[in-house]
mmCIF file of C-alpha atoms and ligand atoms in Angstrom:
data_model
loop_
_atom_site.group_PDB
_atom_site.id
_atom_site.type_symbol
_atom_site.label_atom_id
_atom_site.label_comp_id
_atom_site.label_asym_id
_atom_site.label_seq_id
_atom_site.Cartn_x
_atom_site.Cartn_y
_atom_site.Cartn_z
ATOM 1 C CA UNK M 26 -4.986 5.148 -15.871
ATOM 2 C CA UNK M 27 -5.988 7.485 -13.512
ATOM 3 C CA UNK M 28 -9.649 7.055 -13.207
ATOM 4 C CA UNK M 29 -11.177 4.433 -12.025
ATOM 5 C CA UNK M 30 -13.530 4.227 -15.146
ATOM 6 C CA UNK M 31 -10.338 4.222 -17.150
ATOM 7 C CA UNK M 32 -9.046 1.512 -15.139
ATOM 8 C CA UNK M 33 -12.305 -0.544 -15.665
ATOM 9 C CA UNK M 34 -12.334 -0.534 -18.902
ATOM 10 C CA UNK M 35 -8.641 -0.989 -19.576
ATOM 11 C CA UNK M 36 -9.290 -4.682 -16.866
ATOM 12 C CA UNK M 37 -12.188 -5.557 -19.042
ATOM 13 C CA UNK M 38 -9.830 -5.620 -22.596
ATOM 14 C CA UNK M 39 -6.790 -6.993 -21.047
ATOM 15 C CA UNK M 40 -8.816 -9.738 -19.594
ATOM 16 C CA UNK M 41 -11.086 -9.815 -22.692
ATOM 17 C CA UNK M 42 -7.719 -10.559 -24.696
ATOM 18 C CA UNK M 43 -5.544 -12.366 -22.203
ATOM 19 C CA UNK M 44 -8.000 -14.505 -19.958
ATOM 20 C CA UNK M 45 -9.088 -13.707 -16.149
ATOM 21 C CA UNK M 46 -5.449 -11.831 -14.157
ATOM 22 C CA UNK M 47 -3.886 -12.710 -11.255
ATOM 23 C CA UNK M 48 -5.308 -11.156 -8.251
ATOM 24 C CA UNK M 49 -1.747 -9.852 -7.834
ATOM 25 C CA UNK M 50 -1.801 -8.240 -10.692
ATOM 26 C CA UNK M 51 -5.587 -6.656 -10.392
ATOM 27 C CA UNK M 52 -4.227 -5.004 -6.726
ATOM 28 C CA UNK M 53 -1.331 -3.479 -8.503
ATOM 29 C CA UNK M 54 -3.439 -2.115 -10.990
ATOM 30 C CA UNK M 55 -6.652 -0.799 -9.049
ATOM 31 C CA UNK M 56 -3.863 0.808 -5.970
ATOM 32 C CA UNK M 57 -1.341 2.345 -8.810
ATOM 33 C CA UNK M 58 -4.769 4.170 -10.068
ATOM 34 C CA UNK M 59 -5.558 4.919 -6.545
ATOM 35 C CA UNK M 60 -2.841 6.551 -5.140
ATOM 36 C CA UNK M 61 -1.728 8.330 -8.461
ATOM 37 C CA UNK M 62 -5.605 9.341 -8.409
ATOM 38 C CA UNK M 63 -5.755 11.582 -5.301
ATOM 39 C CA UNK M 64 -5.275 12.028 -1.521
ATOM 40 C CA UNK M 65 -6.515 9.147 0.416
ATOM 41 C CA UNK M 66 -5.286 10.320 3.873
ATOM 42 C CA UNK M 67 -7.246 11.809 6.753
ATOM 43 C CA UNK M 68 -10.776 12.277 8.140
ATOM 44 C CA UNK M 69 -12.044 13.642 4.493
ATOM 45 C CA UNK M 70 -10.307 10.332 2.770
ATOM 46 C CA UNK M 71 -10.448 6.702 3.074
ATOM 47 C CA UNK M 72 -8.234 5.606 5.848
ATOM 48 C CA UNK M 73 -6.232 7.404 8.672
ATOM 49 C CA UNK M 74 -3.102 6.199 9.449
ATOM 50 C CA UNK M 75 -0.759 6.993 12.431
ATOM 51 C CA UNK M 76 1.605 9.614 11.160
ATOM 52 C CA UNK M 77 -2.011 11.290 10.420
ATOM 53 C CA UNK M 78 -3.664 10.892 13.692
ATOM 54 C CA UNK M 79 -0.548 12.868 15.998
ATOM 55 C CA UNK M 80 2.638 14.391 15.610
ATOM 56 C CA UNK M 81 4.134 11.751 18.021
ATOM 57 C CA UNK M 82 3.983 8.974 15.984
ATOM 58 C CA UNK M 83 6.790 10.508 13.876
ATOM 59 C CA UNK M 84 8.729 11.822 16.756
ATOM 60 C CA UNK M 85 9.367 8.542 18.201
ATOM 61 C CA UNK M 86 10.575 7.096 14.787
ATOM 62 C CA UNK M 87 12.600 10.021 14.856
ATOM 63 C CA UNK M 88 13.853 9.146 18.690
ATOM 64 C CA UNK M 89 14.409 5.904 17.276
ATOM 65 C CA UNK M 90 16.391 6.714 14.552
ATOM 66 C CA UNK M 91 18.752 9.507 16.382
ATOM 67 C CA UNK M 92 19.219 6.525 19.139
ATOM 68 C CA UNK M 93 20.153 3.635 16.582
ATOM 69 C CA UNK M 94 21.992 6.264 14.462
ATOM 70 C CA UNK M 95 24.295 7.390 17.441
ATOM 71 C CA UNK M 96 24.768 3.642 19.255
ATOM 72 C CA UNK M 97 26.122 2.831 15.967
ATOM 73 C CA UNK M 98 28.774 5.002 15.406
ATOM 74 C CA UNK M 99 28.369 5.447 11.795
ATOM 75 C CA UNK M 100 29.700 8.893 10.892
ATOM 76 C CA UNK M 101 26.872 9.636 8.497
ATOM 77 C CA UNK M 102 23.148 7.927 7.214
ATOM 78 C CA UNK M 103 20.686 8.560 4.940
ATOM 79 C CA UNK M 104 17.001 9.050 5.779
ATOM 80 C CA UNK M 105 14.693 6.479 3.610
ATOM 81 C CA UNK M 106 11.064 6.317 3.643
ATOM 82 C CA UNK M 107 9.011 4.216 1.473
ATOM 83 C CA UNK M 108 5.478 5.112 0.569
ATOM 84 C CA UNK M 109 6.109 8.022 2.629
ATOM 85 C CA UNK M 110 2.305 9.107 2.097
ATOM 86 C CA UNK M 111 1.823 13.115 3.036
ATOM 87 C CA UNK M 112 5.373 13.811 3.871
ATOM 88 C CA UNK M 113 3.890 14.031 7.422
ATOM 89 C CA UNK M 114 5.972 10.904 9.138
ATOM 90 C CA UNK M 115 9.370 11.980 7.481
ATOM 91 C CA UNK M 116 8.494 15.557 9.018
ATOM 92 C CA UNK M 117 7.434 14.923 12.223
ATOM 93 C CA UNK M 118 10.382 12.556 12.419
ATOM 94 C CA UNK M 119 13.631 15.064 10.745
ATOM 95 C CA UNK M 120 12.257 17.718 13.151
ATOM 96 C CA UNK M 121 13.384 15.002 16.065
ATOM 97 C CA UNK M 122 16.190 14.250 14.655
ATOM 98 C CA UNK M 123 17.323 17.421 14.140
ATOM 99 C CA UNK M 124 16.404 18.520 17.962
ATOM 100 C CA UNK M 125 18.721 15.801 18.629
ATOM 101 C CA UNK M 126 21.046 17.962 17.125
ATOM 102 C CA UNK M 127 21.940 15.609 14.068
ATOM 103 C CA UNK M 128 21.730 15.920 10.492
ATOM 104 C CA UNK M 129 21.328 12.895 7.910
ATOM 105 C CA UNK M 130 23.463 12.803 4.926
ATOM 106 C CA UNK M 131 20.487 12.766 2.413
ATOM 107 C CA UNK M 132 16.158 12.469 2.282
ATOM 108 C CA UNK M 133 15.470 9.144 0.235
ATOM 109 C CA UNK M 134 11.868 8.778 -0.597
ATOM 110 C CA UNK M 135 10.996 5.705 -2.909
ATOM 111 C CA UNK M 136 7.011 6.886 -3.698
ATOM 112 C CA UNK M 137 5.464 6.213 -7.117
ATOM 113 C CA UNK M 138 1.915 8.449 -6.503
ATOM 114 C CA UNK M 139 3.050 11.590 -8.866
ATOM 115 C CA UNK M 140 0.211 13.760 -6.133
ATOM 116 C CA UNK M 141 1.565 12.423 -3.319
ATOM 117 C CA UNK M 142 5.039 13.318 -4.336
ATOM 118 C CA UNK M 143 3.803 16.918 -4.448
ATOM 119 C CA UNK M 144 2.235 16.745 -0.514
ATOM 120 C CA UNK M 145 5.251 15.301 0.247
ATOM 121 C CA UNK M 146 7.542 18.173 -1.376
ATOM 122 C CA UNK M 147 5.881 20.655 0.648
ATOM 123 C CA UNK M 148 6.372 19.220 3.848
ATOM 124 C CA UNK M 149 10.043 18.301 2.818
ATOM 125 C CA UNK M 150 11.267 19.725 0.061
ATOM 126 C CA UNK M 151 14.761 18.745 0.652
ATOM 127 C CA UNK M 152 13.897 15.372 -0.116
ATOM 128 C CA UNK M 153 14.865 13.362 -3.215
ATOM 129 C CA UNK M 154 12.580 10.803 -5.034
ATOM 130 C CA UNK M 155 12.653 7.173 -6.109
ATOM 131 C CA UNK M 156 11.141 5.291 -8.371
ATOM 132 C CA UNK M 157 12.151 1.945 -6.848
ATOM 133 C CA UNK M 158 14.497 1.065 -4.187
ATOM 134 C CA UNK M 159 16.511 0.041 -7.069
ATOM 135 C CA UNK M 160 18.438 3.870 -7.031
ATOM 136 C CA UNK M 161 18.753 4.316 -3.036
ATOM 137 C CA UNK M 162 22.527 5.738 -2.877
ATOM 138 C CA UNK M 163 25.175 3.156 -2.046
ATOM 139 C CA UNK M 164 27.753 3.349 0.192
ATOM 140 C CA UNK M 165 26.761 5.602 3.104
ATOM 141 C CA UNK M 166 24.422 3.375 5.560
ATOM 142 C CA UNK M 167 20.644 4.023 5.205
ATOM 143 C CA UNK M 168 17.645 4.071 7.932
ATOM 144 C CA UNK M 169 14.766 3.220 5.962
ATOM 145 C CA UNK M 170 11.681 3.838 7.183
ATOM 146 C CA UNK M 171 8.055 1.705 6.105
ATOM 147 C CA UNK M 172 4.749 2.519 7.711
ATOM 148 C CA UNK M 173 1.543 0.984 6.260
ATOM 149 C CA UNK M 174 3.525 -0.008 2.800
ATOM 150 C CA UNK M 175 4.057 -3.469 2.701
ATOM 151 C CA UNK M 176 0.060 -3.944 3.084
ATOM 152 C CA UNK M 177 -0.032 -1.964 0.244
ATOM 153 C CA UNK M 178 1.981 -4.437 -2.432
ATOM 154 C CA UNK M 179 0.723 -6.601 -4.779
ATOM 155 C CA UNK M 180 -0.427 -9.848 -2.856
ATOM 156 C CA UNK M 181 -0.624 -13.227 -4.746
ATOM 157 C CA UNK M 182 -3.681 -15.167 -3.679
ATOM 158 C CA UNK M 183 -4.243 -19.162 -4.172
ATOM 159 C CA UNK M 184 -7.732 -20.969 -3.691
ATOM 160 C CA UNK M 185 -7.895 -24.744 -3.300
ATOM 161 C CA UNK M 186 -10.483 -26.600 -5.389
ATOM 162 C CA UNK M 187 -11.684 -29.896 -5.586
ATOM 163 C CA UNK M 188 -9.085 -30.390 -8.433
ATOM 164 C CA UNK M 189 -6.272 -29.005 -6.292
ATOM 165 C CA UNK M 190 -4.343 -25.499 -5.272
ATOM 166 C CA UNK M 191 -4.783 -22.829 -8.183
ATOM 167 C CA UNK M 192 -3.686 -19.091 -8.121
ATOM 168 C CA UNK M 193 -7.056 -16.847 -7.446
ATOM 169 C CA UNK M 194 -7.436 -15.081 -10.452
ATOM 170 C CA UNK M 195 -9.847 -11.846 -11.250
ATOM 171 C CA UNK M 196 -12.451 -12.331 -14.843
ATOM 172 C CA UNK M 197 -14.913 -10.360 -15.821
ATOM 173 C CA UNK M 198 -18.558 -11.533 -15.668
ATOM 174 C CA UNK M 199 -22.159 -10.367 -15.592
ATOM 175 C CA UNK M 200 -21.643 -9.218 -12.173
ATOM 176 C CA UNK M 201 -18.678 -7.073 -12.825
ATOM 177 C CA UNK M 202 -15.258 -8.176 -11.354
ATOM 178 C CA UNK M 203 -15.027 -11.389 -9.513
ATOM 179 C CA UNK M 204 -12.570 -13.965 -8.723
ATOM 180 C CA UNK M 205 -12.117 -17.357 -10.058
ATOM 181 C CA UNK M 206 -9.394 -19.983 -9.643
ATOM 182 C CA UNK M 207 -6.625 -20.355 -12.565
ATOM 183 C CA UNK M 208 -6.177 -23.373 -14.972
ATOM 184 C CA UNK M 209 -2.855 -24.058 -13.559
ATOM 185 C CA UNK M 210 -1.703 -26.288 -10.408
ATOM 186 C CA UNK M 211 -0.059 -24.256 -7.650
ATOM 187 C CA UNK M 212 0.880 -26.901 -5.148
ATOM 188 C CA UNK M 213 4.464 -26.077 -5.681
ATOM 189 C CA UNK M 214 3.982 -22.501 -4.408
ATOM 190 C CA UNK M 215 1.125 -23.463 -1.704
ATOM 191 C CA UNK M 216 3.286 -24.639 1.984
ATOM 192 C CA UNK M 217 2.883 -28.622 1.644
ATOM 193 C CA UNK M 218 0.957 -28.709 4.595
ATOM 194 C CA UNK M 219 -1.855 -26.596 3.349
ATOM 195 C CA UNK M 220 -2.020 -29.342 0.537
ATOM 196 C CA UNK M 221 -4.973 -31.263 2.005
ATOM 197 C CA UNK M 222 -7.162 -28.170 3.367
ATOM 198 C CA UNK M 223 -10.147 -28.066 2.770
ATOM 199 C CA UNK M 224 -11.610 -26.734 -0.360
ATOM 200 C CA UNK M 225 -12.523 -23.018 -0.584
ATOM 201 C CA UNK M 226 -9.503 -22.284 1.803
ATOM 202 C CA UNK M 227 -7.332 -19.372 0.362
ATOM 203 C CA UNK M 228 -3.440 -19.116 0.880
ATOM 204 C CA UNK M 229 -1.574 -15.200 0.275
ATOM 205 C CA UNK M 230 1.403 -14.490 -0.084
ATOM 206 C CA UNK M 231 3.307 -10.900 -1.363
ATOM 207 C CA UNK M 232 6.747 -11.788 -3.262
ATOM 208 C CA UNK M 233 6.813 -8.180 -4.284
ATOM 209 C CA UNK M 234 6.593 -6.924 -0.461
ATOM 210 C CA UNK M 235 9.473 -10.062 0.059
ATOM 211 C CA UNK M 236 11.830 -9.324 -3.177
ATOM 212 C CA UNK M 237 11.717 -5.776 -1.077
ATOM 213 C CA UNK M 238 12.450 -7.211 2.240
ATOM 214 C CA UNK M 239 15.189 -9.292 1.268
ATOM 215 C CA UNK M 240 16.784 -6.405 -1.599
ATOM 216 C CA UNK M 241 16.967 -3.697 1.492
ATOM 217 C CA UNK M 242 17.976 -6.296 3.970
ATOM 218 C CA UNK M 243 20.935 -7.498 1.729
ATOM 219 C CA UNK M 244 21.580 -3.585 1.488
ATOM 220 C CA UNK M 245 22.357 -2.855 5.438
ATOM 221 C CA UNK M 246 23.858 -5.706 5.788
ATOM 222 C CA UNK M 247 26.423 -4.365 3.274
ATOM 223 C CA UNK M 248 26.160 -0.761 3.298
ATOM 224 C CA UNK M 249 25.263 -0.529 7.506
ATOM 225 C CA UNK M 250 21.741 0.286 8.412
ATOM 226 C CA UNK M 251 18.258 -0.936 9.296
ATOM 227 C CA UNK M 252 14.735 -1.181 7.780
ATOM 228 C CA UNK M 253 12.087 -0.413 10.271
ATOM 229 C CA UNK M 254 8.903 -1.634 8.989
ATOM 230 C CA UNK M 255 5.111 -1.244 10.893
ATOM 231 C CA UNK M 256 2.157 -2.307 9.892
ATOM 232 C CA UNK M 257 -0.936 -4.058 10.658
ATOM 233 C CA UNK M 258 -0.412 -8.370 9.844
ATOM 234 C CA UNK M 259 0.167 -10.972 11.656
ATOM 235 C CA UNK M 260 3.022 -14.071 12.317
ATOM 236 C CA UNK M 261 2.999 -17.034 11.770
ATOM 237 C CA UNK M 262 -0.023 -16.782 9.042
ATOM 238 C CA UNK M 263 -0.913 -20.248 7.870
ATOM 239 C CA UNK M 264 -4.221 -19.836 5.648
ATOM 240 C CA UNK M 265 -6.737 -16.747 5.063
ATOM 241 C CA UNK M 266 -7.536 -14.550 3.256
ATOM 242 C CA UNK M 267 -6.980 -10.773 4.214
ATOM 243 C CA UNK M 268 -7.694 -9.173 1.283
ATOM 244 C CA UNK M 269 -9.877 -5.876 2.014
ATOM 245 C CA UNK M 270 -10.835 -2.459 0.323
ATOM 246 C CA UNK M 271 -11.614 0.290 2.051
ATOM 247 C CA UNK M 272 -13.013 3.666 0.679
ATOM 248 C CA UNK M 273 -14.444 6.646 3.173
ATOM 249 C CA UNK M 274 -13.388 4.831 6.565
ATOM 250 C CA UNK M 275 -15.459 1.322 5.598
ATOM 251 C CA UNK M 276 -15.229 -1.919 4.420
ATOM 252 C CA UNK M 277 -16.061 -2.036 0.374
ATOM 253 C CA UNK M 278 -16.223 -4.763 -2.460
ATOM 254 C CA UNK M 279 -12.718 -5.763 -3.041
ATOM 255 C CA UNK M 280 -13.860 -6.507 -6.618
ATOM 256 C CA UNK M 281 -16.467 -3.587 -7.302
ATOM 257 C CA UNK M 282 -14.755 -0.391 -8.990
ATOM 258 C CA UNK M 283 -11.457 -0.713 -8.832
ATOM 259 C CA UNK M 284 -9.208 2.061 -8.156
ATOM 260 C CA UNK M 285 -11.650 3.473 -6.033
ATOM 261 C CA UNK M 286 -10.639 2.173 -3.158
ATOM 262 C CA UNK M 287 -7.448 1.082 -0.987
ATOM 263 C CA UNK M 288 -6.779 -2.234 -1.581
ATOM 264 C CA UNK M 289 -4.815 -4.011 1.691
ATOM 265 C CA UNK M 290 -3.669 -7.279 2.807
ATOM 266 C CA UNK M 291 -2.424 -8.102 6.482
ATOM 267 C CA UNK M 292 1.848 -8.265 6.352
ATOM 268 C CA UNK M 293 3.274 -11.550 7.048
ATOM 269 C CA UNK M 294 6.085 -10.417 9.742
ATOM 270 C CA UNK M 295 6.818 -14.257 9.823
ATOM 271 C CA UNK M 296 7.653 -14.206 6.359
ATOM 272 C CA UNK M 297 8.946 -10.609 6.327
ATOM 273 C CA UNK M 298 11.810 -11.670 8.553
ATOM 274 C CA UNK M 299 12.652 -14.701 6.850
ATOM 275 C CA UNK M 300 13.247 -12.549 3.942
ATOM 276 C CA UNK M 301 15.477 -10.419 5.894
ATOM 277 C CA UNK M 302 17.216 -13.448 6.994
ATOM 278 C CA UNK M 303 17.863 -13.901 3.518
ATOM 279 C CA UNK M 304 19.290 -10.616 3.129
ATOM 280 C CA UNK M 305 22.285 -11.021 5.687
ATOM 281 C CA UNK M 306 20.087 -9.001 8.194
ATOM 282 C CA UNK M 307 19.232 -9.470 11.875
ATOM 283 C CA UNK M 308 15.689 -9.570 13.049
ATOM 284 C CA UNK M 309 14.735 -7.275 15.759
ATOM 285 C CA UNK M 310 10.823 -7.716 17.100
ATOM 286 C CA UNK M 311 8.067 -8.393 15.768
ATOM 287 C CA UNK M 312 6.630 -6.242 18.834
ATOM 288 C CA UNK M 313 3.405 -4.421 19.067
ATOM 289 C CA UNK M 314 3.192 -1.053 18.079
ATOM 290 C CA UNK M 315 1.759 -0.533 21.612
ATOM 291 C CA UNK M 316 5.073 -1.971 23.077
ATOM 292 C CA UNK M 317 7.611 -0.462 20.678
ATOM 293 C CA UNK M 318 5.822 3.285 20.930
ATOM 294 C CA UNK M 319 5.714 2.792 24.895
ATOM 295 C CA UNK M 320 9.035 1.720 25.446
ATOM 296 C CA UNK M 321 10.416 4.827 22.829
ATOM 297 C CA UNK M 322 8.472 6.998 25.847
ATOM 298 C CA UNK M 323 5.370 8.503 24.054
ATOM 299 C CA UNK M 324 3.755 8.612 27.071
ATOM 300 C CA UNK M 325 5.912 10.775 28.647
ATOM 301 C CA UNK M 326 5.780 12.810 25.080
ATOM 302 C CA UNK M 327 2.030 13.166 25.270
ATOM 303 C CA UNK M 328 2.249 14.787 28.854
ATOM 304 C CA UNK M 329 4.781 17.110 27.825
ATOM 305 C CA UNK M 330 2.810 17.875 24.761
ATOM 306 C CA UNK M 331 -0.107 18.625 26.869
ATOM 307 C CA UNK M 332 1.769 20.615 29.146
ATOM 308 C CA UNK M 333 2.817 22.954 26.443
ATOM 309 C CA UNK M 334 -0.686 23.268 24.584
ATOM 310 C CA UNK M 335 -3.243 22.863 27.531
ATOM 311 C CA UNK M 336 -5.984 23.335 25.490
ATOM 312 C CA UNK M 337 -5.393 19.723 23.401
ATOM 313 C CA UNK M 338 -5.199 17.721 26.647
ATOM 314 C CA UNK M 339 -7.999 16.017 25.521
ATOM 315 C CA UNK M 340 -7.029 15.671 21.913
ATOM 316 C CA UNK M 341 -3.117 14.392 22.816
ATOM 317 C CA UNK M 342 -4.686 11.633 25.122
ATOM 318 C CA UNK M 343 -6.924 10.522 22.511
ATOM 319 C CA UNK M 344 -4.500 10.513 20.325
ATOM 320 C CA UNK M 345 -2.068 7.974 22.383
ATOM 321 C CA UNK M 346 -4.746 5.834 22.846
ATOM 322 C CA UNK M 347 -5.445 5.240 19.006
ATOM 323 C CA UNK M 348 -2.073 4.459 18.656
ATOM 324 C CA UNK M 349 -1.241 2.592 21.552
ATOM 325 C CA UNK M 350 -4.068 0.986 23.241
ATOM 326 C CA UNK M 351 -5.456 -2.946 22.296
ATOM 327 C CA UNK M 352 -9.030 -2.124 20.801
ATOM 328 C CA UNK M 353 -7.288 0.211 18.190
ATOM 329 C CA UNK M 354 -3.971 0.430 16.877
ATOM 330 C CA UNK M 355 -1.949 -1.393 19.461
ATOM 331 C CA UNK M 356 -1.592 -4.758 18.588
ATOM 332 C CA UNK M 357 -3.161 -5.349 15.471
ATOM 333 C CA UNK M 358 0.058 -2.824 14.394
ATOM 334 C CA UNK M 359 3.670 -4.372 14.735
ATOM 335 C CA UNK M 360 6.964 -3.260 14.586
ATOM 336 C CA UNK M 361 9.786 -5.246 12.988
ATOM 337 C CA UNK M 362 13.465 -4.109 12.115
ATOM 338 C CA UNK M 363 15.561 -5.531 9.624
ATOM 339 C CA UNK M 364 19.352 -4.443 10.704
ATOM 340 C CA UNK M 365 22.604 -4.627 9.913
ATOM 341 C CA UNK M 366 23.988 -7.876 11.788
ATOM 342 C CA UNK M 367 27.175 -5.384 12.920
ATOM 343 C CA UNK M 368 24.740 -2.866 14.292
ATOM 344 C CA UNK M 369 23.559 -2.972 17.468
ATOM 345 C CA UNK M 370 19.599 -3.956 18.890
ATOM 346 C CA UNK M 371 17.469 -1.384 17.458
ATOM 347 C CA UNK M 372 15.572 0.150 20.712
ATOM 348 C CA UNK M 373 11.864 -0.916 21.206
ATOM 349 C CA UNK M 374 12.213 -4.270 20.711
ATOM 350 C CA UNK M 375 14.479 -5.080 24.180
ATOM 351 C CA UNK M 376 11.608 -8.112 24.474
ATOM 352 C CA UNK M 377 12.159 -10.142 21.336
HETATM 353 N N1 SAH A 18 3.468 5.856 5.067
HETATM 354 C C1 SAH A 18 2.325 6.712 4.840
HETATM 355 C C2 SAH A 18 1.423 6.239 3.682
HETATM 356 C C3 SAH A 18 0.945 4.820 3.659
HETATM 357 S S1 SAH A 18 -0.057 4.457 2.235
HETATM 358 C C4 SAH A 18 1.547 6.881 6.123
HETATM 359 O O1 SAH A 18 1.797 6.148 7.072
HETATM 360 O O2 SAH A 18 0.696 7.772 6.185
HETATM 361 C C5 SAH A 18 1.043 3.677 1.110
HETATM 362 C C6 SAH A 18 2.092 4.572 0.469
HETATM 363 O O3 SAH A 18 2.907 3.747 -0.390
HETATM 364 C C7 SAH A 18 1.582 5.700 -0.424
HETATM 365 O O4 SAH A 18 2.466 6.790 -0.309
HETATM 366 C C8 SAH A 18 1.662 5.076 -1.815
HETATM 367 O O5 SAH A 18 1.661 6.010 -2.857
HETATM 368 C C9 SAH A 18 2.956 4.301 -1.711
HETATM 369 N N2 SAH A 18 3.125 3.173 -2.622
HETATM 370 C C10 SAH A 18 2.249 2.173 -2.869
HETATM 371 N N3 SAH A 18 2.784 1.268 -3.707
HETATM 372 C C11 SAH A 18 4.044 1.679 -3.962
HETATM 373 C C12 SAH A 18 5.125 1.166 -4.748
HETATM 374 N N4 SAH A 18 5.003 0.041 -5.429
HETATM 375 N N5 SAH A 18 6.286 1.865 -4.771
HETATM 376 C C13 SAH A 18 6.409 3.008 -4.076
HETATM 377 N N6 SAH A 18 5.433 3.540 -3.317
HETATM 378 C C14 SAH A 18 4.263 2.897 -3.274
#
């Protein structure tokens, strides 16, 4: 399916046969046909994100891997990155690393986009590919790294109507795509205080994203290791709905043409570290990604950066605020790490 007119059409006869989907299962769907489609990233695609914007963003991941790498003693770890996009965070980040004068074992990337894969062999061709997380090497701790993937899973979405809490399903009408509520109760999967809300309210929730969490957690916790995970959410989410598509840097119809567009929910970090918890793992953070970048030093970075390339003063300091300041990335982004309970605090998050 990898069109979105293909995609249409393949929605319309599944739901034609089976009844309206699960919302869950439309955003798997319409992003699988997205990202296998072609290159979302940068100022010619539909979203930016911070690996894209400056090389620093992946040099402080790679700071804070060398650093949590080292204070741990483990002889040896594997570099993981999920969704790893371009290839341009694990890049940016290895070339740290290996200015830190160390060497991981192996270069894990878990990525299902077949064109991706490609951008992401020519920035790192070393690497080896995943299907899942399912073949991640044992034994040997892993440093897995997630930026702007969780938001990216399938979410599950439930409305409540006057007849009670049903899953938010997609059918196919006049209008095209549009949601509808499902035949079936869903007050056992709805929180029990959200059982009396108002009509119209909408509760999400990602048990892909969590089955994730909780899999890799349970992983460094046996094998040594952490899972550093940023993205744009919230904590302690209680009801909402965050659903969004965008295509060319704005806002579209979540249920217009699907596979056009990126399909994103906010991450639950509440719910993201109770997964972990589940896992055996510690919780470092949630921080902002304004905190955890500016405790890592990337201010200092972007000076020295500036002092080497004069002419992109202007560019570098732009850059830091995009990722760093509070009207852009810097709080609506958090950091979160998921570690081994015998490893030590993961640096950036000395608040939490
Ligand atoms: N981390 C990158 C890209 C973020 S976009 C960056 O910061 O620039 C989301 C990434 O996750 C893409 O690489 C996409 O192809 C990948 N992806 C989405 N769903 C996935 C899944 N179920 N399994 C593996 N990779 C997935």
């Amino acid at each position: 399916m990898n069109t979105p007119q293909a995609l249409s059409e393949a929605l319309i006869d599944r739901i034609g046969e089976q009844g309206p989907i699960p919302v869950a299962d439309y955003m798997e769907a319409a992003n699988g046909c997205y990202y296998a489609s072609h290159d979302p990233f940068g100022v010619q695609g539909d979203f930016i994100t911070s690996p894209e914007i400056s090389q620093m963003f992946g040099e402080m991941i790679g700071i804070w891997f060398t650093d949590l790498w080292t204070r741990s003693r483990a002889h040896n770890v594997h570099y993981v990155e999920l969704g790893p996009g371009r290839g341009t965070l694990a890049a940016d980040a290895l070339r740290a690393i290996g200015a830190q004068g160390r060497h991981p074992a192996g270069v894990h990337f878990v990525e299902t986009s077949p064109v991706l894969r490609k951008l992401q062999a020519e920035r790192v061709p070393h690497a080896t590919w995943h299907d899942s997380i399912a073949t991640l090497p044992n034994g040997v701790p892993l440093i897995i790294i997630a930026n702007e993937f969780f938001d990216a899973l399938p979410y599950r979405q439930y409305i409540k109507t006057y007849g009670g809490w049903r899953e938010r399903m997609v059918r196919y009408g006049i209008e095209g795509f549009e949601p509808t509520p499902g035949n079936e109760p869903a007050e056992d999967i709805v929180p029990e205080h959200l059982h009396q809300a108002q009509a119209g309210s909408i509760y999400e929730t990602s048990p892909a994203g969590l089955l994730i969490a909780r899999a890799l957690a349970a992983r460094v916790t046996r094998q040594g290791g952490a899972l550093l995970a940023i993205d744009y959410g919230h904590e302690n989410y209680d009801a909402g709905d965050t659903l969004q598509a965008l295509n060319a840097h704005a806002y579209a119809d979540v249920f217009s043409n699907p596979g056009a567009n990126d399909l994103t929910c906010h991450v639950d970090f509440t719910a993201l570290g109770a997964a972990g918890k589940l896992g055996g793992a510690r919780i470092d953070g949630p921080v902002s990604q304004s905190y955890f970048l500016g405790t890592l030093g990337i201010a200092a970075r972007a000076t020295a950066l500036a002092r080497r390339h004069p002419e992109r003063t202007e560019e570098i300091g732009a850059a830091l605020h995009r990722l760093t300041s509070e009207e852009e990335m810097g709080t609506l982004f958090r950091a979160t790490a998921l570690v081994c309970p015998r490893w030590p605090k993961a640096a950036g998050f000395e608040v939490a």
